[in-house]
Short mmCIF file of C-alpha atoms in Angstrom, two decimals:
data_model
loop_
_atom_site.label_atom_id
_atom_site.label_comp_id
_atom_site.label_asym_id
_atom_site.label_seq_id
_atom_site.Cartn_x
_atom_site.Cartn_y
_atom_site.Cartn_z
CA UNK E 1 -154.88 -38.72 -100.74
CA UNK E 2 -152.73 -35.77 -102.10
CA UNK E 3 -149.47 -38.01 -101.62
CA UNK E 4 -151.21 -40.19 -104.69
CA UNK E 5 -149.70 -37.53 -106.92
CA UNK E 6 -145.75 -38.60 -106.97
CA UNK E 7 -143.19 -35.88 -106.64
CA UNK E 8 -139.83 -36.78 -108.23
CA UNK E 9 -136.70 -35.88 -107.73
CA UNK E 10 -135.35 -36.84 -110.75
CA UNK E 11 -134.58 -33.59 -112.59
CA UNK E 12 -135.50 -33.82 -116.76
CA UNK E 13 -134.57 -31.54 -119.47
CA UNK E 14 -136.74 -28.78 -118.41
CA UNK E 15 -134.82 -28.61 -114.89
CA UNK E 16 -131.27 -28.12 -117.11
CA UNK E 17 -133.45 -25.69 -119.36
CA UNK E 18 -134.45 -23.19 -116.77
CA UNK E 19 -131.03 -23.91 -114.41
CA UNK E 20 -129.38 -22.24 -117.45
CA UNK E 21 -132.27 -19.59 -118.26
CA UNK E 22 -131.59 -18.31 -114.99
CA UNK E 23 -128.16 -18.41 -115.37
CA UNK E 24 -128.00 -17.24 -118.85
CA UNK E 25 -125.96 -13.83 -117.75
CA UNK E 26 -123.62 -16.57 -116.64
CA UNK E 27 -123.31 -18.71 -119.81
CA UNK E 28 -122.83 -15.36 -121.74
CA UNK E 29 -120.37 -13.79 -120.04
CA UNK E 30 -118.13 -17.17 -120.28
CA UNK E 31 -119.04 -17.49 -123.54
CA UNK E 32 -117.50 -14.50 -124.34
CA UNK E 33 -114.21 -14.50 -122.25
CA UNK E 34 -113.84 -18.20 -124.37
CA UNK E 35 -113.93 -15.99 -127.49
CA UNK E 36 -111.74 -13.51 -125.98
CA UNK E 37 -109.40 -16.05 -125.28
CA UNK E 38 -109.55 -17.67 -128.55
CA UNK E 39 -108.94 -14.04 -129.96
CA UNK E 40 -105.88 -13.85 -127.99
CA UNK E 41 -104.24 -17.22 -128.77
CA UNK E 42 -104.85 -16.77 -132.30
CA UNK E 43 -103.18 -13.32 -132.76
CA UNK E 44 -100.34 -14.81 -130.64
CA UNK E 45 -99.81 -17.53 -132.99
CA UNK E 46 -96.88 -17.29 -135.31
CA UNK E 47 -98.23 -19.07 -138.24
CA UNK E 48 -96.37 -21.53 -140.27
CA UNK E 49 -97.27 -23.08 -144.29
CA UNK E 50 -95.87 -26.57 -144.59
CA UNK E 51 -94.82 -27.56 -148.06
CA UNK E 52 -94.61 -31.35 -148.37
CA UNK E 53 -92.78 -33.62 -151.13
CA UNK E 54 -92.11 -37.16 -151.79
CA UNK E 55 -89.29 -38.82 -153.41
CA UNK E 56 -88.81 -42.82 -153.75
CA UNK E 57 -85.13 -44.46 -153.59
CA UNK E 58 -84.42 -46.89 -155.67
CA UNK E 59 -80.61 -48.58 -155.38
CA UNK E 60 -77.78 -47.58 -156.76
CA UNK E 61 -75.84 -49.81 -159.08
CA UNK E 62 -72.56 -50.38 -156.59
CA UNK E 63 -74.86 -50.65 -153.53
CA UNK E 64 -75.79 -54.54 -152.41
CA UNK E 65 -77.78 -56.36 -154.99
CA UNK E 66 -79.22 -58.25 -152.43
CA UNK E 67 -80.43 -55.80 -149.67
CA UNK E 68 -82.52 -52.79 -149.11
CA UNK E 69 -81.68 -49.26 -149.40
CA UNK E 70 -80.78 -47.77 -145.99
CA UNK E 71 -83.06 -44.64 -145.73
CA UNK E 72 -81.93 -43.41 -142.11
CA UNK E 73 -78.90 -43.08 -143.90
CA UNK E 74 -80.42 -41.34 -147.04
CA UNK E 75 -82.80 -39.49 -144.33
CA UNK E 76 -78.96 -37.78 -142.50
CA UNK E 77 -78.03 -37.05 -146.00
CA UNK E 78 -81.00 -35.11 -146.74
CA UNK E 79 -80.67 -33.17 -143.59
CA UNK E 80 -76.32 -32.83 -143.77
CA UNK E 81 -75.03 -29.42 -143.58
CA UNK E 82 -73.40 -29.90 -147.62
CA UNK E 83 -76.97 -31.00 -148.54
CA UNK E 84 -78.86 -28.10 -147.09
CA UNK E 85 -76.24 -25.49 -148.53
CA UNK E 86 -76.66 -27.00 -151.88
CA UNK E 87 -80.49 -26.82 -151.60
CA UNK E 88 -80.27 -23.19 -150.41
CA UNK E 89 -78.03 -21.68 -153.14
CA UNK E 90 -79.83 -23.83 -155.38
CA UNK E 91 -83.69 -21.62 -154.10
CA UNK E 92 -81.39 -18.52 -153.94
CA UNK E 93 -82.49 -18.52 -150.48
CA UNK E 94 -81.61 -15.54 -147.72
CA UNK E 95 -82.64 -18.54 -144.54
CA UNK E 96 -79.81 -19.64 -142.83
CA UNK E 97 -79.06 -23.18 -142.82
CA UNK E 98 -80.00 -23.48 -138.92
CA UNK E 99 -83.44 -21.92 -139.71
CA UNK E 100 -83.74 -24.40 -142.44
CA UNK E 101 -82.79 -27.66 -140.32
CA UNK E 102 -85.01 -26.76 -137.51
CA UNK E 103 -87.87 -26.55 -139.89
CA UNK E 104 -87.10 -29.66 -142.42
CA UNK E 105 -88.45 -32.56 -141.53
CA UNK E 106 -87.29 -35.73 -142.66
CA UNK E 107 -89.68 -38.91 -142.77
CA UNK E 108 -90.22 -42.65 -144.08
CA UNK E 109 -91.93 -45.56 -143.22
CA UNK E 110 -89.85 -49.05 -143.06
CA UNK E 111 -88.99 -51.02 -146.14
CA UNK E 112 -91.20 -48.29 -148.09
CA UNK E 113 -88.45 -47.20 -150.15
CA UNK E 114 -90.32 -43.67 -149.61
CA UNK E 115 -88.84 -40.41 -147.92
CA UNK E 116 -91.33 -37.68 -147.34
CA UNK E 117 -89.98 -33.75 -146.86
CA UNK E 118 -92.18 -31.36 -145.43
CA UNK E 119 -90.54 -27.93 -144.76
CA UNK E 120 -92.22 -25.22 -143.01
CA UNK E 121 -91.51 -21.20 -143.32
CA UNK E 122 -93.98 -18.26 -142.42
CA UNK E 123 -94.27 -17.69 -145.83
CA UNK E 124 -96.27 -20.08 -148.15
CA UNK E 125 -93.66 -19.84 -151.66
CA UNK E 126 -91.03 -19.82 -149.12
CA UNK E 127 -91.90 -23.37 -147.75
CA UNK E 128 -92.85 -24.47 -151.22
CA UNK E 129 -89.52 -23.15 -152.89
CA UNK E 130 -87.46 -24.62 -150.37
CA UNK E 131 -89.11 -28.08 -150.15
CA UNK E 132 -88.66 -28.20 -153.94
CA UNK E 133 -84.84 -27.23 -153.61
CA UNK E 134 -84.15 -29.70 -151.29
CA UNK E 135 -85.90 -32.64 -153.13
CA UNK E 136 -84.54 -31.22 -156.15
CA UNK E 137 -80.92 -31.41 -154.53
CA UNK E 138 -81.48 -34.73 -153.52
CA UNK E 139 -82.45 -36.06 -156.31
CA UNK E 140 -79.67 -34.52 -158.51
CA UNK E 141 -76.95 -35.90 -156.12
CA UNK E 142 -78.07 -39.11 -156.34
CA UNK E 143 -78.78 -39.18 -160.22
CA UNK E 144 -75.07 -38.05 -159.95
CA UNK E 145 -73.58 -40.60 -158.41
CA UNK E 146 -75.15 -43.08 -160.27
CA UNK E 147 -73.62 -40.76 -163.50
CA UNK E 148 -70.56 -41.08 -161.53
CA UNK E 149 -70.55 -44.29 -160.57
CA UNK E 150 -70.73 -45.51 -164.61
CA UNK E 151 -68.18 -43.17 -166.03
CA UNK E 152 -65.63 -43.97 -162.98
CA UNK E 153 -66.33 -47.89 -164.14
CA UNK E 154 -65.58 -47.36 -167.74
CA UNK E 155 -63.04 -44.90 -167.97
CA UNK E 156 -60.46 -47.95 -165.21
CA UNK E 157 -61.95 -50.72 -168.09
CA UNK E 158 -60.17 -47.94 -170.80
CA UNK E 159 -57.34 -48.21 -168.64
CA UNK E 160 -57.15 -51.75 -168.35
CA UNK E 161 -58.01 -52.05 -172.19
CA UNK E 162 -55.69 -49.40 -173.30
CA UNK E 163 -52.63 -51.28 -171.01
CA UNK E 164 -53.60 -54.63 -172.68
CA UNK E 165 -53.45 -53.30 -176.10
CA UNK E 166 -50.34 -51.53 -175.24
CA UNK E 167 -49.17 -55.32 -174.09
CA UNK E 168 -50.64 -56.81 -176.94
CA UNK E 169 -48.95 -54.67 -179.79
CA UNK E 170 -45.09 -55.73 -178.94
CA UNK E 171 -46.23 -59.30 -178.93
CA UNK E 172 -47.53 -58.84 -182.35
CA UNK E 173 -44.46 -57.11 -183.56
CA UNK E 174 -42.15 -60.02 -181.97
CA UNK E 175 -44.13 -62.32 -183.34
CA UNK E 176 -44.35 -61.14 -186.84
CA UNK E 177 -40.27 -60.58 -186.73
CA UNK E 178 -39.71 -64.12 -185.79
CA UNK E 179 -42.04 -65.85 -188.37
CA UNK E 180 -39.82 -63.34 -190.80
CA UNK E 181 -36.85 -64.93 -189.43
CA UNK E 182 -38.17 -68.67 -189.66
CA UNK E 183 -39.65 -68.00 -193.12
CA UNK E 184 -35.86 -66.89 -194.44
CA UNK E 185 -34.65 -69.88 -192.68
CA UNK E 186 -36.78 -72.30 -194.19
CA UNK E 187 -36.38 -70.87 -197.68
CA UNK E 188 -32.58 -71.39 -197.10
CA UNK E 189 -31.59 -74.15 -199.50
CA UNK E 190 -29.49 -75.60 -197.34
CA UNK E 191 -31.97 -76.32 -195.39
CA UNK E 192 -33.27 -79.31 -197.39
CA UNK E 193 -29.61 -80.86 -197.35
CA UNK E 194 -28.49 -83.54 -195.14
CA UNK E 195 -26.36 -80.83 -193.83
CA UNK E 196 -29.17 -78.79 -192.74
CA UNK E 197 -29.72 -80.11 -189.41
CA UNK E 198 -28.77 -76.66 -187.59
CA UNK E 199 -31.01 -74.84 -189.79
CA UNK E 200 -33.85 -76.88 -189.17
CA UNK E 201 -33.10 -77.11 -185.42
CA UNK E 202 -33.12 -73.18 -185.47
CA UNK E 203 -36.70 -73.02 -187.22
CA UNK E 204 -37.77 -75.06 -185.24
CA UNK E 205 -36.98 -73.27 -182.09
CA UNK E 206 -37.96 -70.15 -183.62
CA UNK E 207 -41.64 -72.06 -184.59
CA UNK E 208 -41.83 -72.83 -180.59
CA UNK E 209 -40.84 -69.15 -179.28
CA UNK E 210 -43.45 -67.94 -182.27
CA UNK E 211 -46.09 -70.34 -180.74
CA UNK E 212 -45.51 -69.62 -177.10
CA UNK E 213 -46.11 -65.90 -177.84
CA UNK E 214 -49.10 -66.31 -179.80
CA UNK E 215 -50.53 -68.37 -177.14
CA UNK E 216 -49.52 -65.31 -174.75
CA UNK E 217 -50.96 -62.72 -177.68
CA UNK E 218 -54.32 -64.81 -177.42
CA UNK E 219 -55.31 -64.79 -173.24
CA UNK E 220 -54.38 -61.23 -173.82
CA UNK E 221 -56.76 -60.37 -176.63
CA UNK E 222 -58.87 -62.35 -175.11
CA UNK E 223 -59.06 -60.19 -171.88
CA UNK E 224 -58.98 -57.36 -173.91
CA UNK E 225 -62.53 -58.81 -175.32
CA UNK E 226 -63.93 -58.97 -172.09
CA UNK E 227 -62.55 -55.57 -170.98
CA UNK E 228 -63.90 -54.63 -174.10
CA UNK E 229 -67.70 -56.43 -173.70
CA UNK E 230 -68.27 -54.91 -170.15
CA UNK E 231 -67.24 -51.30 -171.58
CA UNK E 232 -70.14 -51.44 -173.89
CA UNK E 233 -72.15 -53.30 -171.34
CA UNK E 234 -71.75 -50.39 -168.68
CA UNK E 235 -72.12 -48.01 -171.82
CA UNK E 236 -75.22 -49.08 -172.59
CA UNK E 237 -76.45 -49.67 -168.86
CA UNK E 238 -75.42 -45.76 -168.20
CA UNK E 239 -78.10 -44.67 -170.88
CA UNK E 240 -80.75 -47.09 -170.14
CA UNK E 241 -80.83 -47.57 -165.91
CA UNK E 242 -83.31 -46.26 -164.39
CA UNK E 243 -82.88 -42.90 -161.53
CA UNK E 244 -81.57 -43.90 -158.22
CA UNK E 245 -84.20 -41.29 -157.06
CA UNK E 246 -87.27 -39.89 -158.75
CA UNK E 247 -89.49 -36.98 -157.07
CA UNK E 248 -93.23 -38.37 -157.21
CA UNK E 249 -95.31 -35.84 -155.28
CA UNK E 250 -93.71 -32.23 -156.08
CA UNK E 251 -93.95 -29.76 -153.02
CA UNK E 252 -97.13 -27.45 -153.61
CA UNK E 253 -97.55 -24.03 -152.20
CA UNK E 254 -99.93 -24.31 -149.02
CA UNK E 255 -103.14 -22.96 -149.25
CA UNK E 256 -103.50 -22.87 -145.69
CA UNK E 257 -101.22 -22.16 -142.45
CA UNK E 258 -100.62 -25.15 -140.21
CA UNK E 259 -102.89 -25.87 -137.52
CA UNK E 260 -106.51 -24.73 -136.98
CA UNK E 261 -107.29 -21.11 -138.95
CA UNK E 262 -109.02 -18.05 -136.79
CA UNK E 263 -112.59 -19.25 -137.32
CA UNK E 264 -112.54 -22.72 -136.09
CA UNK E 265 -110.35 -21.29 -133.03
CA UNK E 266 -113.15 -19.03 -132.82
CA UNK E 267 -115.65 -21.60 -132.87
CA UNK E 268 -113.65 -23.64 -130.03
CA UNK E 269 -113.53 -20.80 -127.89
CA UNK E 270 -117.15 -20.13 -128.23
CA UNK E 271 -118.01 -23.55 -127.95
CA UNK E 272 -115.60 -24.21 -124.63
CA UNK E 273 -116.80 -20.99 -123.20
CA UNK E 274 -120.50 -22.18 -123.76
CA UNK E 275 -119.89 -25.68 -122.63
CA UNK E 276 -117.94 -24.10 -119.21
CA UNK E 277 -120.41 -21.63 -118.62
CA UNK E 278 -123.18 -24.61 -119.16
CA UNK E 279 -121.83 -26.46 -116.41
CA UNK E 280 -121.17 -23.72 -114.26
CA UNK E 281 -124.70 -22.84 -114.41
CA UNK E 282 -125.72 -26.55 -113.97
CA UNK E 283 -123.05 -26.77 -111.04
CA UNK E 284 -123.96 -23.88 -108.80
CA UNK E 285 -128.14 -24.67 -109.48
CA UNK E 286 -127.31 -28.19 -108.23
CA UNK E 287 -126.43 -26.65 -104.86
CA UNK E 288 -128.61 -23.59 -104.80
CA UNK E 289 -131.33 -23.94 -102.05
CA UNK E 290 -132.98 -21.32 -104.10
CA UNK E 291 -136.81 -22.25 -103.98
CA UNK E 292 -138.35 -20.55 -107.16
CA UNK E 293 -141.50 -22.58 -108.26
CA UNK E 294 -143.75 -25.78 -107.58
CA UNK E 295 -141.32 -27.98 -108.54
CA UNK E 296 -138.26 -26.95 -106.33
CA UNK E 297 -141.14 -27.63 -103.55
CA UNK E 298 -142.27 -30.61 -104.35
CA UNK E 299 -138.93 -31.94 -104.54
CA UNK E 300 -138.16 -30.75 -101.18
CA UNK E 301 -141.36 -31.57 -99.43
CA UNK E 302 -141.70 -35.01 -101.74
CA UNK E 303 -145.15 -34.01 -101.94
CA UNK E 304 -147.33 -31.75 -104.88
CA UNK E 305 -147.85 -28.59 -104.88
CA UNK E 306 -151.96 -27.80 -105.44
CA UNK E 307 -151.54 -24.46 -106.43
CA UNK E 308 -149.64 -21.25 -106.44
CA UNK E 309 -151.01 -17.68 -105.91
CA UNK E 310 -148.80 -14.50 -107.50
CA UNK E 311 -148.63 -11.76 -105.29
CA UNK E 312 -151.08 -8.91 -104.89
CA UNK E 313 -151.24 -5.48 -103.68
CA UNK E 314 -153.23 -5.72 -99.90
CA UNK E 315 -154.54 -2.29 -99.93
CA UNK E 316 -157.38 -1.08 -97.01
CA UNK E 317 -160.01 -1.32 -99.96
CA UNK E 318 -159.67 -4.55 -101.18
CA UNK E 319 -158.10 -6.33 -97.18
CA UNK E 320 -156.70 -8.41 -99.13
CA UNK E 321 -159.90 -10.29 -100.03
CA UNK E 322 -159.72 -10.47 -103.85
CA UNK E 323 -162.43 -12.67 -104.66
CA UNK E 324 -164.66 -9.90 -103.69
CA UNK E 325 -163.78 -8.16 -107.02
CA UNK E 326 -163.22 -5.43 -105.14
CA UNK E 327 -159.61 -4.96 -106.88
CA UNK E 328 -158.62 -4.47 -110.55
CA UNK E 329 -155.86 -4.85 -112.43
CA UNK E 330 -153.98 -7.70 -114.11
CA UNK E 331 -152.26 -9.16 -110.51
CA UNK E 332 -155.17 -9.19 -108.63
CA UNK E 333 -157.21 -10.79 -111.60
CA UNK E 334 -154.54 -13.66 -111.49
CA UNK E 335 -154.74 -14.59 -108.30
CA UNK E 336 -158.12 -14.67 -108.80
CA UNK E 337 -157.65 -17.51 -111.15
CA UNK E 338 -155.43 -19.42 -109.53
CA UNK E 339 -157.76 -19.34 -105.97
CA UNK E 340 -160.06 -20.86 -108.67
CA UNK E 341 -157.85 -23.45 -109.63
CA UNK E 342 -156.93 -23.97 -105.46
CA UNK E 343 -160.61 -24.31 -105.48
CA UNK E 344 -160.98 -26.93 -107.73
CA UNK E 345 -158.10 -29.42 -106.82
CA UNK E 346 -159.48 -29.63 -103.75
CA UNK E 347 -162.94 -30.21 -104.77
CA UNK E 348 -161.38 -32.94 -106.74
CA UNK E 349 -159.70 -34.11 -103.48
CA UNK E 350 -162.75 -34.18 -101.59
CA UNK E 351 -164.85 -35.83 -103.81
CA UNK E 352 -162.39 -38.74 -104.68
CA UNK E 353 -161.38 -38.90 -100.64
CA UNK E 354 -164.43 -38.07 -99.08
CA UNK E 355 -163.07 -35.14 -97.43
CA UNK E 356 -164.46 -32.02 -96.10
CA UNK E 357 -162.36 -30.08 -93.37
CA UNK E 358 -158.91 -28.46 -94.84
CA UNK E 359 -156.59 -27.42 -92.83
CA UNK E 360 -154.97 -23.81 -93.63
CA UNK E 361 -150.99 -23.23 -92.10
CA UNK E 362 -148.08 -21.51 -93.18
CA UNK E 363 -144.55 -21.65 -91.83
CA UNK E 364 -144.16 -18.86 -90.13
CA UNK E 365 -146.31 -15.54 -89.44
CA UNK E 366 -146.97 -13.29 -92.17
CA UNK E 367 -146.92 -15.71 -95.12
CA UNK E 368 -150.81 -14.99 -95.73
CA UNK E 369 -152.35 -18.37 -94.69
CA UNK E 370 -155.25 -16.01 -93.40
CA UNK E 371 -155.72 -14.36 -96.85
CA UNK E 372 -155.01 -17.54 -98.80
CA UNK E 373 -158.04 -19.17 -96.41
CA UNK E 374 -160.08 -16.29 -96.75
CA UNK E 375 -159.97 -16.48 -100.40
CA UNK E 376 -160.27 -19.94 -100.82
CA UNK E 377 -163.74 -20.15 -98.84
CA UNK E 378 -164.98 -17.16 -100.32
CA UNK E 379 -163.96 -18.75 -103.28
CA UNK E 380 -166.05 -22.00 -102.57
CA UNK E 381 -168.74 -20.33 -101.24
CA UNK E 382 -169.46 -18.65 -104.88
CA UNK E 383 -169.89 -22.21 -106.34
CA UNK E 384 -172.99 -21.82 -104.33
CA UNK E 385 -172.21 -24.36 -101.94
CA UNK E 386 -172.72 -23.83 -98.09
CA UNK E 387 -168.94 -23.18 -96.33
CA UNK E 388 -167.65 -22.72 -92.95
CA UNK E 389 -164.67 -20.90 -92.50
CA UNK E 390 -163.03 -21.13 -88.87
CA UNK E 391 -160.74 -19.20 -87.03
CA UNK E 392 -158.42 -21.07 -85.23
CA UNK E 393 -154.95 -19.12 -84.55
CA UNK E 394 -156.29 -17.78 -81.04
CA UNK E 395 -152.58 -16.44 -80.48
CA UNK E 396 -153.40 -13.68 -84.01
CA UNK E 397 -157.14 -13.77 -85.15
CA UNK E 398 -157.26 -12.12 -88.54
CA UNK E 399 -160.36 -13.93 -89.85
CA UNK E 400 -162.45 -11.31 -88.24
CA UNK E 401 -160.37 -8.43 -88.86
CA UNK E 402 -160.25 -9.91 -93.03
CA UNK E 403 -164.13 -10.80 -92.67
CA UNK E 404 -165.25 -7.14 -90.70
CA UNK E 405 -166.70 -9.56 -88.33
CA UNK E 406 -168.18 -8.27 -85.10
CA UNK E 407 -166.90 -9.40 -81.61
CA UNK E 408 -169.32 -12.58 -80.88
CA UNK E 409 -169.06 -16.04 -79.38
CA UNK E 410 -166.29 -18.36 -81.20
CA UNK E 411 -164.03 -21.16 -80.90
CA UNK E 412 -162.77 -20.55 -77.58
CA UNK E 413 -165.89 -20.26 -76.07
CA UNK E 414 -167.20 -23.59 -78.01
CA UNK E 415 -164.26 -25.47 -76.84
CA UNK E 416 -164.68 -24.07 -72.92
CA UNK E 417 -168.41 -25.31 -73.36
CA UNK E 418 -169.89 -21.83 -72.77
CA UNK E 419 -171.61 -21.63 -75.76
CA UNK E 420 -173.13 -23.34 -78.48
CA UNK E 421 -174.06 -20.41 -80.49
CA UNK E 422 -170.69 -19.91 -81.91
CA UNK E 423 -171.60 -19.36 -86.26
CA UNK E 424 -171.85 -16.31 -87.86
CA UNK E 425 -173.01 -15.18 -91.58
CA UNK E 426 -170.28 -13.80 -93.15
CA UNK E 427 -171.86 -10.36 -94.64
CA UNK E 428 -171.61 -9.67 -98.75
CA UNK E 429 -170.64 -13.48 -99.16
CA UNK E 430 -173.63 -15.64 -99.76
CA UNK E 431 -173.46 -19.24 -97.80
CA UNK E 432 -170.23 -18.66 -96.41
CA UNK E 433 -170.29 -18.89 -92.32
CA UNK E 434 -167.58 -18.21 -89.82
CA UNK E 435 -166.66 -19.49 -86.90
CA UNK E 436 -164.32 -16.77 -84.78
CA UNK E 437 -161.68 -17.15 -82.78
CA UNK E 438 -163.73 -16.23 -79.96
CA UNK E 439 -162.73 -14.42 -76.42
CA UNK E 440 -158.78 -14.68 -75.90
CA UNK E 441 -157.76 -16.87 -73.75
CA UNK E 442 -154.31 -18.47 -72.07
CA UNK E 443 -153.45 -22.03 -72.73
CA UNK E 444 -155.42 -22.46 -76.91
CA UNK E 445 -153.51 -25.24 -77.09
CA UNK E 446 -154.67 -27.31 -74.66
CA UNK E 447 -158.18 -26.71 -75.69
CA UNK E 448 -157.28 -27.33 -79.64
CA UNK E 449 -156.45 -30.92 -78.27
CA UNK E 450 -159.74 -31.59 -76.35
CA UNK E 451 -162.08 -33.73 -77.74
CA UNK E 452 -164.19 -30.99 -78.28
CA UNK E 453 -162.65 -29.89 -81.49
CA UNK E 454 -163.77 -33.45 -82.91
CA UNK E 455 -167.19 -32.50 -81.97
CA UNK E 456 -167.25 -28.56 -83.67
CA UNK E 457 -165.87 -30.78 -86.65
CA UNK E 458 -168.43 -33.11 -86.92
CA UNK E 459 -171.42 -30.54 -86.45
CA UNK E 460 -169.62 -28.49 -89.11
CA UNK E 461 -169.82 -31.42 -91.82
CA UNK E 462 -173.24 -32.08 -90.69
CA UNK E 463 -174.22 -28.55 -91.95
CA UNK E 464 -171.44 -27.28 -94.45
CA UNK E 465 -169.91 -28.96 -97.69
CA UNK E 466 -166.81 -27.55 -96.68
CA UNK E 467 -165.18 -26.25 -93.55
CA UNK E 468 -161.83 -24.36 -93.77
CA UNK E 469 -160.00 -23.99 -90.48
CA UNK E 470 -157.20 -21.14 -90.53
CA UNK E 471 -154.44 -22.45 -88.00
CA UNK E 472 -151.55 -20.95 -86.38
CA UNK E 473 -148.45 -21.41 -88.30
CA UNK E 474 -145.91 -23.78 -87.80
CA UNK E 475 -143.20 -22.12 -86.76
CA UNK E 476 -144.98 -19.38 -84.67
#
């Protein structure tokens, strides 16, 4: 059976192929408005260069020992109104300092340690020079504190050593003037006498008051050591600590405005407009009822298509009958071939499913169901096998009109039992015989569906190797 041949509805990569090769006017023209519109955007763009630096934060010697340095607040600083004027005198800058807070950009990741400072400017040495100047700033302010932060330390321990001294120095004088006094004393000779009593109770106080104030002259010097100690300690600690802050990635003049450049907005415009016109095509084929080869048919009718004919010019030389060769040309030389090809799939059909008797239709008048079963048993007939062609659309006989058959018994009159005599040679076409429509008459339908038919059909097989019976269409 022909239905042994599955049609599928399942569309492949072909389908999409062709969908968009007859579309492709479609897929262009999008194509182009997306590069139209990538044109556009880009030109509208006002472009940017980003200039990126990095600087890590280390703490500061008065800041806790113990804890982490706060970088949201070192992150404000960077972006305060005293910093930014700083970094812009220090660039020689024209921005104002607005312009230049709007476009700074301050970041850092937690417990990093790590502030990042990307600064962007429609020129690229702009964004570089300020990015520099504000890291640079930075930097400095904190390396001066830190410078600040050591001198203020030493110059209140030269205070407090300088007021200790200046404590110290009267002590030493006092002292000295009482061990004077003592020493006169004790060289007094009447101080050995047993009369000396007073003079040696006077030394003696003078030895206590001398030893109280050396005792007083000694936690003095001794703080003044200290003072002393930690004034070389922070001395020595100003020269040697490390920066507070130290730039580690220097900002770099971009190569490069932010964000994509022309050609890959280009490229995205092409591509989208591609893409959109793709599925446009793909959407409005999907419900396009459109039939415009074999396989839109067989996916409609479920069932495969045997063969196609091209059209041909019907002229009054050729009536349409080109297997006579009577017509030249390229069209009429292709459907040639492919009423050859009609030929043999059925032959094929009718060998594998025993069949002889086709049945010719069409859907509605004027689709050239006549001409197709014209051509088809003339087509047979060359193969040298005997054919029988019958005309069976009693309502618009064209078989004898195609054939230049002359009036004579047919169908009708088989069917009404009136005559038997009802085959005729078909002249110029070698074993092909037709059957005409026969005398007109009223009701054909009625006598298509008397058991008659089953009888012509039968004889016909008896005699023929293949019988062709050109019926009215469907929708007549």
């Amino acid at each position: 059976m022909m239905n042994d041949i599955a049609a599928t509805d399942a569309a492949g990569l072909d389908d999409y192929l062709k969908a968009l090769w007859r579309r492709k006017h479609f897929v262009v023209l999008l194509t182009v408005v997306g590069l139209i519109l990538a044109a556009l955007y880009a030109n509208s763009l006002t472009r940017e260069y980003t200039a990126r630096a990095q600087i890590v934060v280390f703490r500061l010697p008065n800041e806790n020992a113990f804890g982490e340095v706060s970088l949201e607040a070192e992150q404000a600083l960077l972006e305060s109104n005293e910093q930014i004027d700083q970094a812009i005198a220090l660039s020689k800058s024209s921005l104002p300092r607005n312009y230049v807070q709007e476009h700074l950009t301050v970041s850092f990741a937690p417990d990093s340690g790590v502030l990042r400072i990307a600064f962007s400017a429609p020129e690229a040495e702009t964004a570089q020079t300020l990015a520099t100047a504000i890291a640079t700033t930075y930097v400095n302010n904190r390396s001066q504190k830190q410078t600040d932060y050591y001198a203020k330390q030493i110059a209140s321990l030269n205070v407090q050593a300088a007021d200790l001294a200046t404590k110290i120095r009267p002590l030493s004088d006092a002292i000295n003037a009482l061990s004077t006094q003592r020493n006169a004393i004790v060289l007094d000779p009447r101080y050995f006498t047993t009369s000396g009593a007073p003079l040696q109770d006077q030394a003696n106080n003078l030895s206590n008051d001398i030893r109280s104030r050396e005792e007083e002259k000694a936690a003095l010097t001794q703080q003044l050591t200290g003072v002393q100690q930690r004034i070389s300690s922070l001395t020595a600690d100003s020269v040697t600590a490390p920066p507070p802050a130290q730039l580690t990635r220097s900002a770099r003049t971009p190569s490069a405005p932010d964000g994509l450049g022309d050609k890959m907005l280009y490229a995205i415009g092409i591509l989208g407009g591609l893409l959109a016109g793709a599925a446009a095509a793909l959407f409005l084929d999907r419900f396009d009822n459109t039939i415009r080869g074999e396989r839109d048919i067989e996916g409609i009718l479920g069932t495969p298509v045997l063969a196609t004919v091209p059209s041909f010019p019907r002229n009054s030389a050729t009536n349409g009958l080109v297997m006579l060769r009577a017509a030249t040309g390229r069209k009429p030389a292709a459907a040639r071939d492919s009423y050859r090809r009609l030929r043999s799939t059925l032959d094929f059909l009718a060998k594998r499913s025993d069949l002889k008797t086709f049945l010719v239709t069409s859907a509605r008048p004027g689709d050239g169901k006549s001409t197709t079963a014209v051509n088809l048993a003339i087509a047979a007939a060359q193969t040298g096998r005997k054919i029988a062609i019958v005309s069976a659309d009693m309502h618009r006989p064209s078989l004898e009109r195609l054939l230049s058959l002359p009036p004579s018994a047919g169908l009708s009159d088989y069917l009404l039992d009136e005559s038997e005599a009802i085959l005729t040679e078909v002249p110029g076409v070698p074993n092909l015989t037709a059957v005409t429509s026969g005398r007109p008459v009223e009701t054909p339908a009625e006598l298509l569906a008397s058991s008659r038919v089953s009888e012509l059909v039968k004889l016909l097989e008896e005699n023929h190797d293949l019988i062709f019976f050109d019926t009215p269409p469907v929708l007549n």
